[in-house]
Coordinates of C-alpha atoms in Angstrom, one line a residue:
M453 CA -49.7 -95.4 -80.3
I454 CA -51.2 -92.2 -79.1
R455 CA -52.0 -93.8 -75.8
N456 CA -48.5 -95.0 -75.4
Q457 CA -47.2 -91.6 -76.0
L458 CA -49.5 -90.0 -73.5
S459 CA -48.7 -92.6 -70.9
S460 CA -45.0 -92.2 -71.3
G461 CA -45.4 -88.4 -71.1
L462 CA -47.3 -88.7 -67.8
L463 CA -44.4 -90.7 -66.4
R464 CA -41.9 -87.9 -67.0
Q465 CA -40.7 -86.1 -63.8
R466 CA -40.2 -82.8 -65.5
L467 CA -42.2 -81.3 -68.3
A468 CA -40.8 -78.9 -70.8
R469 CA -42.2 -75.3 -70.7
P470 CA -44.4 -74.8 -73.7
R471 CA -43.2 -72.2 -76.2
L472 CA -45.3 -69.7 -77.9
A473 CA -45.1 -70.1 -81.5
N474 CA -44.9 -67.1 -83.8
V475 CA -48.0 -67.0 -85.9
Y476 CA -46.3 -65.2 -88.7
S477 CA -43.3 -67.3 -89.4
G478 CA -40.4 -65.5 -90.9
Q479 CA -41.4 -62.1 -89.4
P480 CA -38.7 -60.8 -86.9
R481 CA -39.5 -60.4 -83.3
Y482 CA -39.2 -57.0 -81.6
L483 CA -38.7 -56.0 -78.0
S484 CA -41.7 -53.7 -78.2
L485 CA -44.1 -52.8 -80.8
P486 CA -43.1 -49.7 -82.6
P487 CA -45.6 -46.8 -82.8
R488 CA -47.5 -46.3 -86.0
N489 CA -45.7 -44.5 -88.8
S490 CA -42.3 -44.9 -87.2
S491 CA -39.3 -47.0 -88.0
V492 CA -37.8 -49.8 -86.1
I493 CA -34.8 -48.7 -84.0
A494 CA -33.1 -52.1 -83.5
S495 CA -34.0 -55.8 -83.9
L496 CA -33.6 -58.4 -81.3
D497 CA -32.2 -60.7 -84.0
S498 CA -29.4 -58.3 -84.9
G499 CA -26.2 -59.8 -83.7
P500 CA -23.1 -58.1 -82.4
N501 CA -21.4 -58.3 -85.8
R502 CA -24.2 -56.4 -87.5
R503 CA -23.9 -52.6 -87.9
R504 CA -26.1 -50.6 -85.5
L505 CA -28.2 -47.9 -86.9
G506 CA -27.5 -44.3 -85.6
P507 CA -30.1 -42.2 -83.8
F508 CA -32.5 -40.2 -85.7
P509 CA -32.5 -36.4 -85.5
E510 CA -35.2 -36.3 -82.8
S511 CA -33.2 -38.5 -80.4
A512 CA -29.9 -36.6 -81.1
K513 CA -31.6 -33.4 -79.9
G514 CA -32.7 -35.1 -76.7
Q515 CA -29.3 -36.5 -75.9
A516 CA -27.6 -33.2 -76.7
G517 CA -29.9 -31.4 -74.3
A518 CA -29.3 -33.9 -71.6
A519 CA -25.5 -33.5 -72.1
L520 CA -25.8 -29.7 -71.9
R521 CA -27.8 -30.0 -68.7
T522 CA -25.2 -32.3 -67.2
Y523 CA -22.4 -29.9 -68.2
A524 CA -24.3 -27.0 -66.7
Q525 CA -24.7 -28.8 -63.4
I526 CA -21.0 -29.6 -63.3
L527 CA -20.1 -26.0 -64.1
K528 CA -22.6 -24.7 -61.5
A529 CA -21.1 -27.1 -58.9
M530 CA -17.6 -25.9 -59.8
A531 CA -18.7 -22.3 -59.5
Y532 CA -20.3 -22.9 -56.1
G533 CA -17.3 -24.9 -55.0
G534 CA -14.9 -22.1 -56.1
V535 CA -16.9 -19.4 -54.4
G536 CA -17.1 -21.5 -51.2
L537 CA -13.4 -22.3 -51.3
G538 CA -12.6 -18.6 -51.8
V539 CA -14.8 -17.6 -48.9
A540 CA -13.2 -20.3 -46.7
A541 CA -9.8 -19.2 -47.8
A542 CA -10.7 -15.6 -47.0
F543 CA -12.0 -16.5 -43.6
A544 CA -8.9 -18.6 -42.9
F545 CA -6.6 -15.8 -44.0
F546 CA -8.3 -13.1 -42.0
G547 CA -8.8 -15.5 -39.1
L548 CA -5.1 -16.3 -39.1
H549 CA -4.2 -12.6 -39.0
V550 CA -6.7 -12.0 -36.2
W551 CA -5.3 -15.0 -34.3
V552 CA -1.7 -13.8 -34.6
E553 CA -2.6 -10.1 -33.9
Y554 CA -4.5 -10.7 -30.7
L555 CA -3.3 -14.0 -29.4
E556 CA 0.4 -14.5 -30.4
L557 CA 2.0 -11.1 -30.8
P558 CA 0.9 -9.3 -27.5
P559 CA 2.7 -10.1 -24.3
G560 CA 1.2 -12.3 -21.6
K561 CA -1.7 -11.0 -19.6
R562 CA -2.0 -13.4 -16.7
G563 CA -0.8 -12.4 -13.3
Q564 CA -1.5 -8.6 -13.7
K565 CA -2.6 -8.3 -10.1
N566 CA 0.8 -8.5 -8.6
W567 CA 2.5 -6.5 -11.3
D568 CA 5.5 -4.4 -10.1
S569 CA 6.9 -2.2 -12.9
F570 CA 9.8 -1.2 -10.6
Y571 CA 11.8 -4.2 -11.7
G572 CA 11.4 -3.5 -15.4
W573 CA 10.6 -7.0 -16.7
D574 CA 8.2 -5.6 -19.2
D575 CA 11.1 -4.0 -21.1
E576 CA 12.6 -7.5 -21.5
F577 CA 9.8 -8.3 -23.9
V578 CA 10.6 -7.0 -27.4
G579 CA 7.2 -6.6 -29.1
W580 CA 6.3 -6.4 -32.8
G581 CA 5.4 -2.7 -33.0
A582 CA 2.9 -2.2 -30.2
G583 CA 4.3 -4.5 -27.4
Y584 CA 5.0 -1.5 -25.2
L585 CA 1.3 -0.8 -25.3
G586 CA 0.4 -4.4 -24.6
G587 CA -0.8 -5.0 -28.2
G588 CA 0.4 -6.7 -31.4
T589 CA 1.2 -4.5 -34.3
D590 CA 1.2 -0.7 -34.5
P591 CA -2.0 0.8 -36.2
R592 CA 0.0 3.8 -37.4
I593 CA 2.0 1.9 -40.0
G594 CA -1.1 0.8 -42.1
W595 CA -2.8 -2.5 -42.8
R596 CA -0.3 -3.6 -45.4
A597 CA 2.7 -3.2 -43.1
R598 CA 0.9 -4.8 -40.2
S599 CA 0.1 -7.8 -42.5
L600 CA 3.8 -8.1 -43.3
V601 CA 4.8 -8.1 -39.6
R602 CA 2.3 -10.9 -39.0
A603 CA 3.7 -12.8 -42.0
A604 CA 7.2 -12.4 -40.5
W605 CA 6.0 -13.9 -37.2
V606 CA 4.3 -16.8 -39.0
A607 CA 7.4 -17.5 -41.1
E608 CA 9.7 -17.4 -38.0
N609 CA 7.5 -19.5 -35.7
W610 CA 5.2 -21.7 -37.8
Q611 CA 6.9 -22.2 -41.1
S612 CA 7.4 -25.9 -41.6
D613 CA 9.6 -28.0 -44.0
Q614 CA 12.3 -25.3 -43.9
V615 CA 14.8 -25.6 -46.7
A616 CA 18.2 -24.1 -47.1
D617 CA 18.3 -20.8 -49.0
K618 CA 21.1 -18.8 -50.3
S619 CA 21.9 -15.6 -48.4
D620 CA 22.7 -12.3 -50.0
D621 CA 26.4 -12.5 -49.0
S622 CA 29.1 -12.6 -51.6
A623 CA 30.1 -16.0 -50.3
S624 CA 27.5 -18.7 -50.7
Y625 CA 26.0 -19.2 -47.3
L626 CA 22.9 -21.4 -46.8
V627 CA 20.5 -20.2 -44.2
D628 CA 17.0 -21.2 -43.1
S629 CA 14.3 -20.1 -45.5
A630 CA 12.1 -19.2 -42.6
Y631 CA 14.6 -16.5 -41.6
T632 CA 14.9 -15.2 -45.1
S633 CA 11.1 -14.9 -45.4
A634 CA 10.9 -13.1 -42.1
Q635 CA 13.8 -10.8 -43.1
A636 CA 12.1 -9.8 -46.4
S637 CA 8.7 -9.1 -44.7
L638 CA 10.3 -7.1 -41.8
E639 CA 12.5 -5.0 -44.2
E640 CA 9.4 -4.0 -46.2
A641 CA 7.4 -3.3 -43.0
V642 CA 10.2 -1.1 -41.6
S643 CA 10.3 0.9 -44.8
M644 CA 6.6 1.4 -44.8
A645 CA 6.7 2.5 -41.1
K646 CA 9.3 5.1 -41.9
E647 CA 7.1 6.3 -44.8
A648 CA 4.2 6.6 -42.3
G649 CA 6.1 9.1 -40.3
L650 CA 7.8 7.0 -37.6
K651 CA 11.3 8.3 -36.9
L652 CA 14.4 7.1 -35.2
D653 CA 17.2 9.6 -35.3
Q654 CA 19.2 11.7 -32.9
Q655 CA 17.1 14.8 -33.4
N656 CA 13.8 13.3 -32.3
T657 CA 12.4 11.2 -29.5
P658 CA 12.9 7.5 -30.3
D659 CA 9.7 6.0 -31.5
R660 CA 9.2 2.9 -29.5
G661 CA 7.1 1.2 -32.2
L662 CA 9.8 1.7 -34.7
V663 CA 12.4 0.6 -32.2
E664 CA 10.6 -2.7 -31.7
L665 CA 10.4 -3.3 -35.4
Q666 CA 14.0 -2.5 -35.9
S667 CA 15.0 -4.7 -33.0
R668 CA 13.0 -7.6 -34.5
L669 CA 14.7 -7.2 -37.8
A670 CA 18.1 -7.0 -36.2
N671 CA 17.3 -10.2 -34.3
V672 CA 16.5 -12.0 -37.5
Y673 CA 19.8 -10.8 -38.9
E674 CA 21.5 -12.2 -35.8
K675 CA 19.9 -15.6 -36.4
I676 CA 20.9 -15.7 -40.0
N677 CA 24.5 -15.2 -38.6
T678 CA 26.4 -14.5 -41.8
P679 CA 29.1 -11.9 -41.9
L680 CA 27.0 -9.5 -43.9
S681 CA 23.9 -10.1 -41.7
L682 CA 25.9 -9.4 -38.6
V683 CA 27.1 -6.1 -40.0
K684 CA 23.5 -5.2 -40.8
A685 CA 22.3 -6.1 -37.3
F686 CA 25.2 -4.0 -35.8
Q687 CA 24.2 -1.0 -37.9
I688 CA 20.6 -1.2 -36.8
Y689 CA 21.5 -1.5 -33.1
L690 CA 23.9 1.3 -33.5
N691 CA 21.1 3.6 -34.8
I692 CA 18.9 2.7 -31.9
W693 CA 21.7 3.3 -29.4
N694 CA 22.6 6.7 -30.9
A695 CA 19.0 7.8 -30.8
C696 CA 18.5 6.7 -27.1
V697 CA 21.8 8.3 -26.0
A698 CA 21.0 11.6 -27.8
F699 CA 17.6 11.7 -26.1
I700 CA 19.2 11.1 -22.7
D701 CA 21.6 13.9 -23.2
R702 CA 18.8 16.3 -24.1
Q703 CA 16.8 15.3 -21.1
E704 CA 19.7 15.2 -18.6
D705 CA 18.3 18.2 -16.6
Q706 CA 14.8 16.7 -16.4
K707 CA 14.7 14.3 -13.5
G708 CA 12.6 11.1 -14.1
S709 CA 12.6 11.3 -17.9
G710 CA 14.5 9.0 -20.2
I711 CA 14.1 5.9 -18.0
W712 CA 13.1 3.6 -20.8
E713 CA 15.8 5.1 -23.1
M714 CA 18.5 4.4 -20.5
R715 CA 17.4 0.8 -20.1
E716 CA 17.3 0.4 -23.9
A717 CA 20.7 2.0 -24.3
L718 CA 22.2 -0.4 -21.8
R719 CA 20.6 -3.4 -23.4
V720 CA 21.6 -2.4 -26.9
A721 CA 25.2 -1.6 -25.8
L722 CA 25.6 -5.1 -24.6
V723 CA 24.3 -6.5 -27.9
L724 CA 26.6 -4.1 -29.8
G725 CA 29.6 -5.4 -27.9
D726 CA 28.6 -9.0 -28.5
I727 CA 28.0 -8.6 -32.2
G728 CA 31.1 -6.5 -32.6
L729 CA 33.2 -9.3 -31.1
K730 CA 31.6 -11.8 -33.5
I731 CA 32.4 -9.5 -36.5
S732 CA 36.0 -9.1 -35.3
S733 CA 36.4 -12.9 -35.1
S734 CA 34.9 -13.4 -38.6
Q735 CA 37.2 -10.7 -40.1
A736 CA 40.3 -12.1 -38.4
S737 CA 41.5 -13.6 -41.7
G738 CA 40.8 -10.4 -43.6
G739 CA 43.5 -8.2 -42.0
Q740 CA 44.7 -7.3 -38.5
E741 CA 43.9 -3.6 -38.9
S742 CA 40.2 -4.1 -39.6
T743 CA 39.9 -6.7 -36.9
S744 CA 41.5 -4.6 -34.2
V745 CA 39.2 -1.6 -34.9
N746 CA 36.1 -3.7 -34.6
K747 CA 37.4 -5.4 -31.5
T748 CA 38.3 -2.1 -29.8
E749 CA 34.9 -0.6 -30.7
A750 CA 33.1 -3.7 -29.3
E751 CA 35.1 -3.5 -26.0
Q752 CA 34.2 0.2 -25.7
Y753 CA 30.5 -0.5 -26.0
L754 CA 30.8 -3.1 -23.3
T755 CA 32.7 -0.9 -21.0
W756 CA 30.2 1.9 -21.6
A757 CA 27.3 -0.4 -20.6
I758 CA 29.3 -1.5 -17.5
S759 CA 30.2 2.0 -16.4
T760 CA 26.8 3.5 -17.1
G761 CA 25.1 0.7 -15.3
L762 CA 27.3 1.0 -12.2
G763 CA 26.6 4.7 -12.1
E764 CA 22.9 4.0 -12.2
A765 CA 23.3 1.4 -9.5
V766 CA 24.5 4.1 -7.1
G767 CA 21.6 6.3 -8.0
D768 CA 23.4 9.2 -9.6
G769 CA 23.4 8.3 -13.2
S770 CA 25.7 11.1 -14.2
I771 CA 28.8 11.5 -11.9
F772 CA 30.1 8.5 -10.1
R773 CA 33.0 9.3 -7.8
L774 CA 34.4 6.8 -5.4
H775 CA 36.3 7.7 -2.3
C776 CA 37.3 4.8 -0.1
S777 CA 40.4 4.7 2.1
D778 CA 40.5 1.0 2.3
H779 CA 41.1 0.4 -1.4
K780 CA 43.7 1.6 -3.8
R781 CA 42.2 4.1 -6.1
P782 CA 43.3 4.3 -9.8
T783 CA 45.2 7.4 -10.4
S784 CA 44.6 7.7 -14.2
Q785 CA 41.0 8.6 -14.0
D786 CA 39.0 10.5 -11.4
N787 CA 35.4 9.8 -12.3
L788 CA 33.6 7.3 -14.4
K789 CA 31.4 9.7 -16.4
G790 CA 34.0 12.2 -17.2
S791 CA 36.4 9.8 -18.9
L792 CA 34.9 6.4 -19.6
L793 CA 31.5 7.5 -20.6
S794 CA 32.2 10.5 -22.9
L795 CA 30.4 9.7 -26.1
S796 CA 33.2 11.1 -28.2
W797 CA 35.5 8.4 -26.8
L798 CA 33.3 5.7 -28.4
G799 CA 34.2 4.9 -32.0
Q800 CA 37.6 6.5 -31.9
Q801 CA 40.2 4.6 -33.8
G802 CA 43.7 4.4 -32.4
N803 CA 46.8 3.5 -34.3
N804 CA 48.9 2.5 -31.4
S805 CA 47.9 -1.0 -30.2
T806 CA 50.0 -0.5 -27.0
Q807 CA 48.1 2.6 -26.1
L808 CA 44.8 0.9 -26.7
S809 CA 45.9 -2.0 -24.5
N810 CA 47.0 0.4 -21.7
S811 CA 43.7 2.3 -22.0
L812 CA 41.7 -0.9 -21.7
R813 CA 43.8 -2.0 -18.7
S814 CA 43.2 1.3 -17.0
T815 CA 39.5 0.8 -17.7
I816 CA 39.6 -2.6 -16.2
D817 CA 41.4 -1.4 -13.1
L818 CA 38.7 1.3 -12.5
I819 CA 35.9 -1.2 -13.0
N820 CA 37.5 -3.6 -10.6
Y821 CA 37.9 -0.9 -8.0
T822 CA 34.3 0.1 -8.5
L823 CA 33.0 -3.4 -8.1
E824 CA 35.1 -3.9 -5.0
A825 CA 33.9 -0.7 -3.5
L826 CA 30.2 -1.5 -4.2
A827 CA 30.7 -5.0 -2.8
F828 CA 31.6 -3.4 0.5
S829 CA 28.9 -0.7 0.0
Q830 CA 31.4 2.1 0.4
V831 CA 30.8 5.2 -1.8
D832 CA 31.8 8.8 -0.9
N833 CA 33.1 7.6 2.5
K834 CA 29.8 6.4 3.7
T835 CA 27.9 3.1 3.7
I836 CA 25.1 2.9 1.1
S837 CA 21.9 1.4 2.3
K838 CA 19.7 -0.7 0.0
K839 CA 17.1 2.0 -0.3
E840 CA 19.7 4.5 -1.4
R841 CA 21.2 2.2 -3.9
L842 CA 17.9 1.5 -5.7
N843 CA 16.5 4.2 -7.9
D844 CA 13.9 3.9 -10.7
T845 CA 16.3 2.3 -13.2
F846 CA 18.3 0.1 -10.8
P847 CA 16.8 -3.4 -11.3
A848 CA 16.7 -3.5 -15.1
A849 CA 19.9 -1.5 -15.3
I850 CA 21.8 -3.8 -12.9
R851 CA 20.7 -6.9 -15.0
A852 CA 22.0 -5.3 -18.1
T853 CA 25.2 -4.3 -16.3
V854 CA 25.8 -7.8 -14.9
S855 CA 25.2 -9.3 -18.3
S856 CA 27.8 -6.9 -19.8
L857 CA 30.3 -7.7 -17.0
I858 CA 30.0 -11.5 -17.6
R859 CA 30.3 -11.0 -21.3
F860 CA 33.3 -8.8 -20.9
S861 CA 35.0 -11.2 -18.5
V862 CA 34.6 -14.1 -21.0
H863 CA 36.2 -11.8 -23.6
L864 CA 39.2 -11.1 -21.4
V865 CA 40.0 -14.8 -21.2
S866 CA 41.3 -14.7 -24.7
S867 CA 43.7 -11.9 -23.8
D868 CA 45.0 -12.5 -20.3
H869 CA 44.0 -15.3 -17.8
G870 CA 45.3 -13.4 -14.9
V871 CA 43.4 -10.2 -15.7
A872 CA 40.3 -12.3 -16.4
Y873 CA 40.6 -14.1 -13.1
E874 CA 40.9 -10.9 -11.1
F875 CA 38.0 -9.3 -12.9
Q876 CA 35.8 -12.4 -12.4
N877 CA 36.7 -12.5 -8.7
H878 CA 35.5 -8.9 -8.2
L879 CA 32.4 -9.6 -10.1
R880 CA 31.5 -12.6 -7.9
S881 CA 32.0 -10.5 -4.8
F882 CA 29.8 -7.8 -6.2
L883 CA 27.0 -10.2 -7.1
R884 CA 27.2 -11.8 -3.6
S885 CA 26.8 -8.4 -2.0
I886 CA 23.7 -7.7 -4.1
T887 CA 21.9 -11.0 -3.5
S888 CA 22.6 -10.8 0.3
E889 CA 20.8 -7.5 0.5
I890 CA 17.6 -8.7 -1.3
E891 CA 14.8 -10.2 0.8
P892 CA 12.8 -12.4 -1.6
S893 CA 10.3 -13.8 1.0
G894 CA 6.9 -12.2 0.6
A895 CA 7.9 -10.2 -2.3
S896 CA 6.1 -9.8 -5.6
P897 CA 6.7 -12.2 -8.5
D898 CA 8.8 -9.6 -10.3
A899 CA 11.0 -9.2 -7.2
N900 CA 11.4 -13.0 -6.8
L901 CA 12.3 -13.4 -10.4
H902 CA 14.9 -10.6 -10.2
Y903 CA 16.4 -12.3 -7.1
L904 CA 16.5 -15.7 -8.9
W905 CA 18.1 -14.1 -11.9
L906 CA 20.9 -12.6 -9.8
R907 CA 21.4 -15.8 -8.0
S908 CA 21.8 -17.7 -11.3
R909 CA 24.4 -15.1 -12.5
E910 CA 26.2 -15.4 -9.2
A911 CA 26.5 -19.2 -9.7
L912 CA 27.6 -18.6 -13.3
S913 CA 30.3 -16.2 -12.1
S914 CA 31.5 -18.8 -9.6
I915 CA 31.8 -21.5 -12.3
Y916 CA 33.6 -19.1 -14.6
L917 CA 35.9 -18.2 -11.8
A918 CA 36.7 -21.8 -11.1
E919 CA 37.4 -22.5 -14.7
I920 CA 39.6 -19.5 -15.2
G921 CA 41.3 -20.1 -11.9
Y922 CA 42.2 -23.7 -13.0
A923 CA 43.5 -22.4 -16.4
S924 CA 45.6 -19.7 -14.7
K925 CA 46.9 -22.1 -12.0
N926 CA 45.3 -20.1 -9.3
L927 CA 43.0 -23.0 -8.1
D928 CA 43.7 -26.7 -7.8
D929 CA 41.3 -29.6 -8.6
T930 CA 39.8 -29.7 -5.1
A931 CA 39.0 -25.9 -5.0
V932 CA 37.5 -26.1 -8.5
I933 CA 35.3 -29.0 -7.6
S934 CA 34.2 -27.5 -4.3
Q935 CA 33.3 -24.2 -5.9
C936 CA 31.3 -25.9 -8.7
L937 CA 29.5 -28.1 -6.2
T938 CA 28.4 -25.1 -4.2
A939 CA 27.2 -23.3 -7.4
L940 CA 25.4 -26.5 -8.4
E941 CA 23.4 -26.5 -5.1
K942 CA 22.3 -22.9 -5.8
L943 CA 21.3 -23.8 -9.3
D944 CA 19.2 -26.7 -8.1
A945 CA 17.4 -24.4 -5.7
I946 CA 16.7 -22.0 -8.5
L947 CA 15.2 -24.6 -10.7
I948 CA 12.9 -25.7 -7.9
A949 CA 11.9 -22.1 -7.3
L950 CA 11.1 -21.6 -10.9
E951 CA 8.5 -24.4 -10.7
S952 CA 6.4 -22.1 -8.5
P953 CA 2.6 -22.2 -9.1
E954 CA 2.7 -18.4 -9.4
E955 CA 0.3 -17.4 -12.2
S956 CA 2.7 -15.0 -13.8
F957 CA 5.2 -17.9 -14.5
Q958 CA 2.7 -20.3 -16.1
P959 CA 2.5 -21.1 -19.8
G960 CA -0.7 -20.8 -21.8
R961 CA -2.2 -22.1 -25.0
T962 CA -1.1 -18.9 -26.7
R963 CA 1.4 -16.1 -25.8
Q964 CA -1.4 -13.7 -24.9
S965 CA -2.9 -16.3 -22.5
S966 CA 0.4 -17.1 -20.9
G967 CA 1.7 -15.6 -17.7
R968 CA 3.1 -12.1 -17.9
L969 CA 6.6 -13.3 -16.8
F970 CA 6.4 -16.7 -18.6
E971 CA 8.9 -15.8 -21.4
V972 CA 11.6 -14.4 -19.1
T973 CA 11.0 -17.4 -16.7
K974 CA 11.4 -19.8 -19.6
A975 CA 14.7 -18.1 -20.7
L976 CA 16.0 -18.1 -17.1
R977 CA 15.1 -21.8 -16.7
R978 CA 17.0 -22.6 -19.9
D979 CA 20.1 -20.6 -18.8
T980 CA 20.1 -22.2 -15.4
R981 CA 19.9 -25.7 -16.9
L982 CA 22.8 -24.8 -19.2
T983 CA 24.9 -23.4 -16.3
A984 CA 24.2 -26.5 -14.2
A985 CA 25.2 -28.8 -17.1
M986 CA 28.4 -26.9 -17.5
A987 CA 29.2 -27.1 -13.8
S988 CA 28.5 -30.9 -13.8
N989 CA 30.8 -31.4 -16.8
I990 CA 33.6 -29.4 -15.1
I991 CA 33.2 -31.5 -11.9
G992 CA 33.3 -34.7 -13.9
L993 CA 36.4 -33.7 -15.8
R994 CA 38.2 -32.7 -12.7
L995 CA 37.2 -35.8 -10.8
E996 CA 38.8 -37.9 -13.5
D997 CA 42.2 -36.4 -12.6
C998 CA 41.7 -36.6 -8.8
Q999 CA 43.1 -39.4 -6.6
S1000 CA 40.7 -41.6 -4.6
D1001 CA 41.5 -40.0 -1.3
V1002 CA 40.6 -36.6 -2.7
I1003 CA 37.2 -37.9 -3.9
G1004 CA 36.7 -39.5 -0.4
N1005 CA 37.3 -36.1 1.3
L1006 CA 34.9 -34.5 -1.1
R1007 CA 32.2 -37.1 -0.3
A1008 CA 32.7 -36.5 3.4
R1009 CA 32.6 -32.8 3.1
F1010 CA 29.5 -32.5 0.9
K1011 CA 27.8 -35.7 2.5
D1012 CA 27.3 -37.2 -0.9
S1013 CA 28.5 -40.7 -1.6
S1014 CA 27.6 -40.5 -5.3
I1015 CA 30.4 -38.1 -6.2
S1016 CA 32.1 -39.7 -9.2
P1017 CA 32.9 -38.7 -12.8
S1018 CA 30.2 -40.8 -14.4
E1019 CA 27.5 -39.6 -12.0
F1020 CA 28.1 -36.0 -12.8
F1021 CA 28.2 -36.6 -16.5
K1022 CA 24.8 -38.3 -16.1
R1023 CA 23.6 -35.2 -14.2
A1024 CA 24.8 -33.0 -17.0
M1025 CA 22.8 -35.1 -19.5
R1026 CA 19.7 -34.8 -17.3
Y1027 CA 20.1 -31.0 -17.1
S1028 CA 20.6 -30.8 -20.8
N1029 CA 17.7 -33.1 -21.7
G1030 CA 15.2 -31.2 -19.6
S1031 CA 11.9 -32.4 -18.2
F1032 CA 9.6 -30.2 -20.3
E1033 CA 9.1 -29.9 -24.0
E1034 CA 11.5 -31.6 -26.4
E1035 CA 12.4 -28.3 -28.0
E1036 CA 13.9 -27.2 -24.7
R1037 CA 16.6 -29.8 -25.1
L1038 CA 20.1 -28.3 -25.0
S1039 CA 21.6 -30.5 -27.7
Q1040 CA 25.2 -29.3 -27.7
A1041 CA 25.6 -29.7 -23.9
F1042 CA 23.8 -33.0 -24.0
H1043 CA 26.1 -34.5 -26.7
E1044 CA 29.2 -33.2 -24.9
S1045 CA 28.1 -34.8 -21.6
E1046 CA 27.3 -38.0 -23.6
R1047 CA 30.8 -38.1 -25.0
N1048 CA 32.3 -37.6 -21.6
L1049 CA 30.2 -40.4 -20.1
S1050 CA 31.0 -42.8 -22.9
R1051 CA 34.7 -42.1 -22.4
V1052 CA 34.5 -42.8 -18.7
E1053 CA 32.5 -46.0 -19.1
E1054 CA 34.8 -47.3 -21.7
R1055 CA 37.8 -46.6 -19.5
L1056 CA 36.1 -48.4 -16.6
R1057 CA 35.4 -51.4 -18.8
S1058 CA 39.0 -51.6 -20.0
D1059 CA 40.2 -51.5 -16.4

């Protein structure tokens, strides 16, 4: 039997693994032998349903120590992380301030070799306290105020996810929170600057650093564009204007002094007139008396800027008498300075609206006569040469004067189309005479930009003249279209010229690394595109009312077979859309052109 069992076992393919028998039956098996004189921690036979024994005091101390060491490491890591985060935040904070101070706030530095200060383009750049020195903020106002100025710049230019915020007006206006943040920072910075000793009053020389800060604050108020903010901006500009004019009066006998103050007074007078007209429009529902006073005051600031600028254009700057036998001279006033420009005349409130209207009409007649005489270069019975007409303040002063003239002509449209048409006609002749005297070839970048600026305003004046002439029945459709087409050719040439590789015109990664004239070039390009879009829209609208034979004559005259309403509406959209950054898109003009094009295409489909 034993043999049978052994033989059957040999035939098995798989043999079971032998088990080690426990010598001491009934004794529990352990994972490891416990040390002598110690208790068993846990049994291998203990099931999941049996209660586990807790650790003994020696093991509890070890586990507590390990836990404390872990917590200490976590706290140490948190402390190191907090310190590192604080150091990184401090570096980021100071790095941001250094970046803004030295790379974003100063004006452009490229293209300094061909710099020509005669044309006054540097005064077009409004700095942040030390722009007139080529820097960022003014060191005199202290580090706290300088930080607030930089914070205002960051809020105005880099703040993202802007939300609507309530303004401080009595009515609930919602404004961009970026502007409210910039406003709060600049208000505190201006207050600190005044505490530091910077003054802006009629008894002292205007501090240019404080003028820049005040101008920046007023500009933010303008962007907020609520009735109360416009009044605040008007008051700030009025203080600047009073300080500059008072300084000019004190330095009247000293030749060559007060050049910057004169330029600033002309620039601010234009802004005062513009804001004053906005305030008068917003107060129209509040009472005729209040509105008429503000409107009259705004008109007076505009005429002051015009008259003073025309006096500077001749080169006198104080007395500007005209004697020309070929033109009828106004009999109500003998010289511009003695009547129009007396400072006591500004701000006077008249009760007789007819008298104010007659006074304004007399002023307009004198300005028209002056523009006509200057267009023919006839002053004091002699021809004025280009050299005699240009003094130290002429280029910047003439730009401010032309801007005031255009703004005033637009304002006159709301009063009398006939007067506005006559005024605009004299203005266009005056601009043509100026641009014909300038020789841009081989000139400096400053001179070229000045010439392009005047050419763009000449085209704008021609377009305004065509629009006002059509409204006043002085021009028919053909004359309006011809005039706008001629202006459009000039505007296209200006846009091509602004693409010059001149270093002063080129953008940079930051403002400081940009060309010295980049900002004014960018503004001129935007204005030129807007003017071209406006001209294209006017041409398209007038072509809709023209007969086919008139359109054929226009195509033959200008040698352009693409003259049609839809084509010019498309051109207006291209001018508005731009070919540069998306932010340069002129949305309002683009949508207007798009609506006009849609109307024309829908009418063509229906026909």
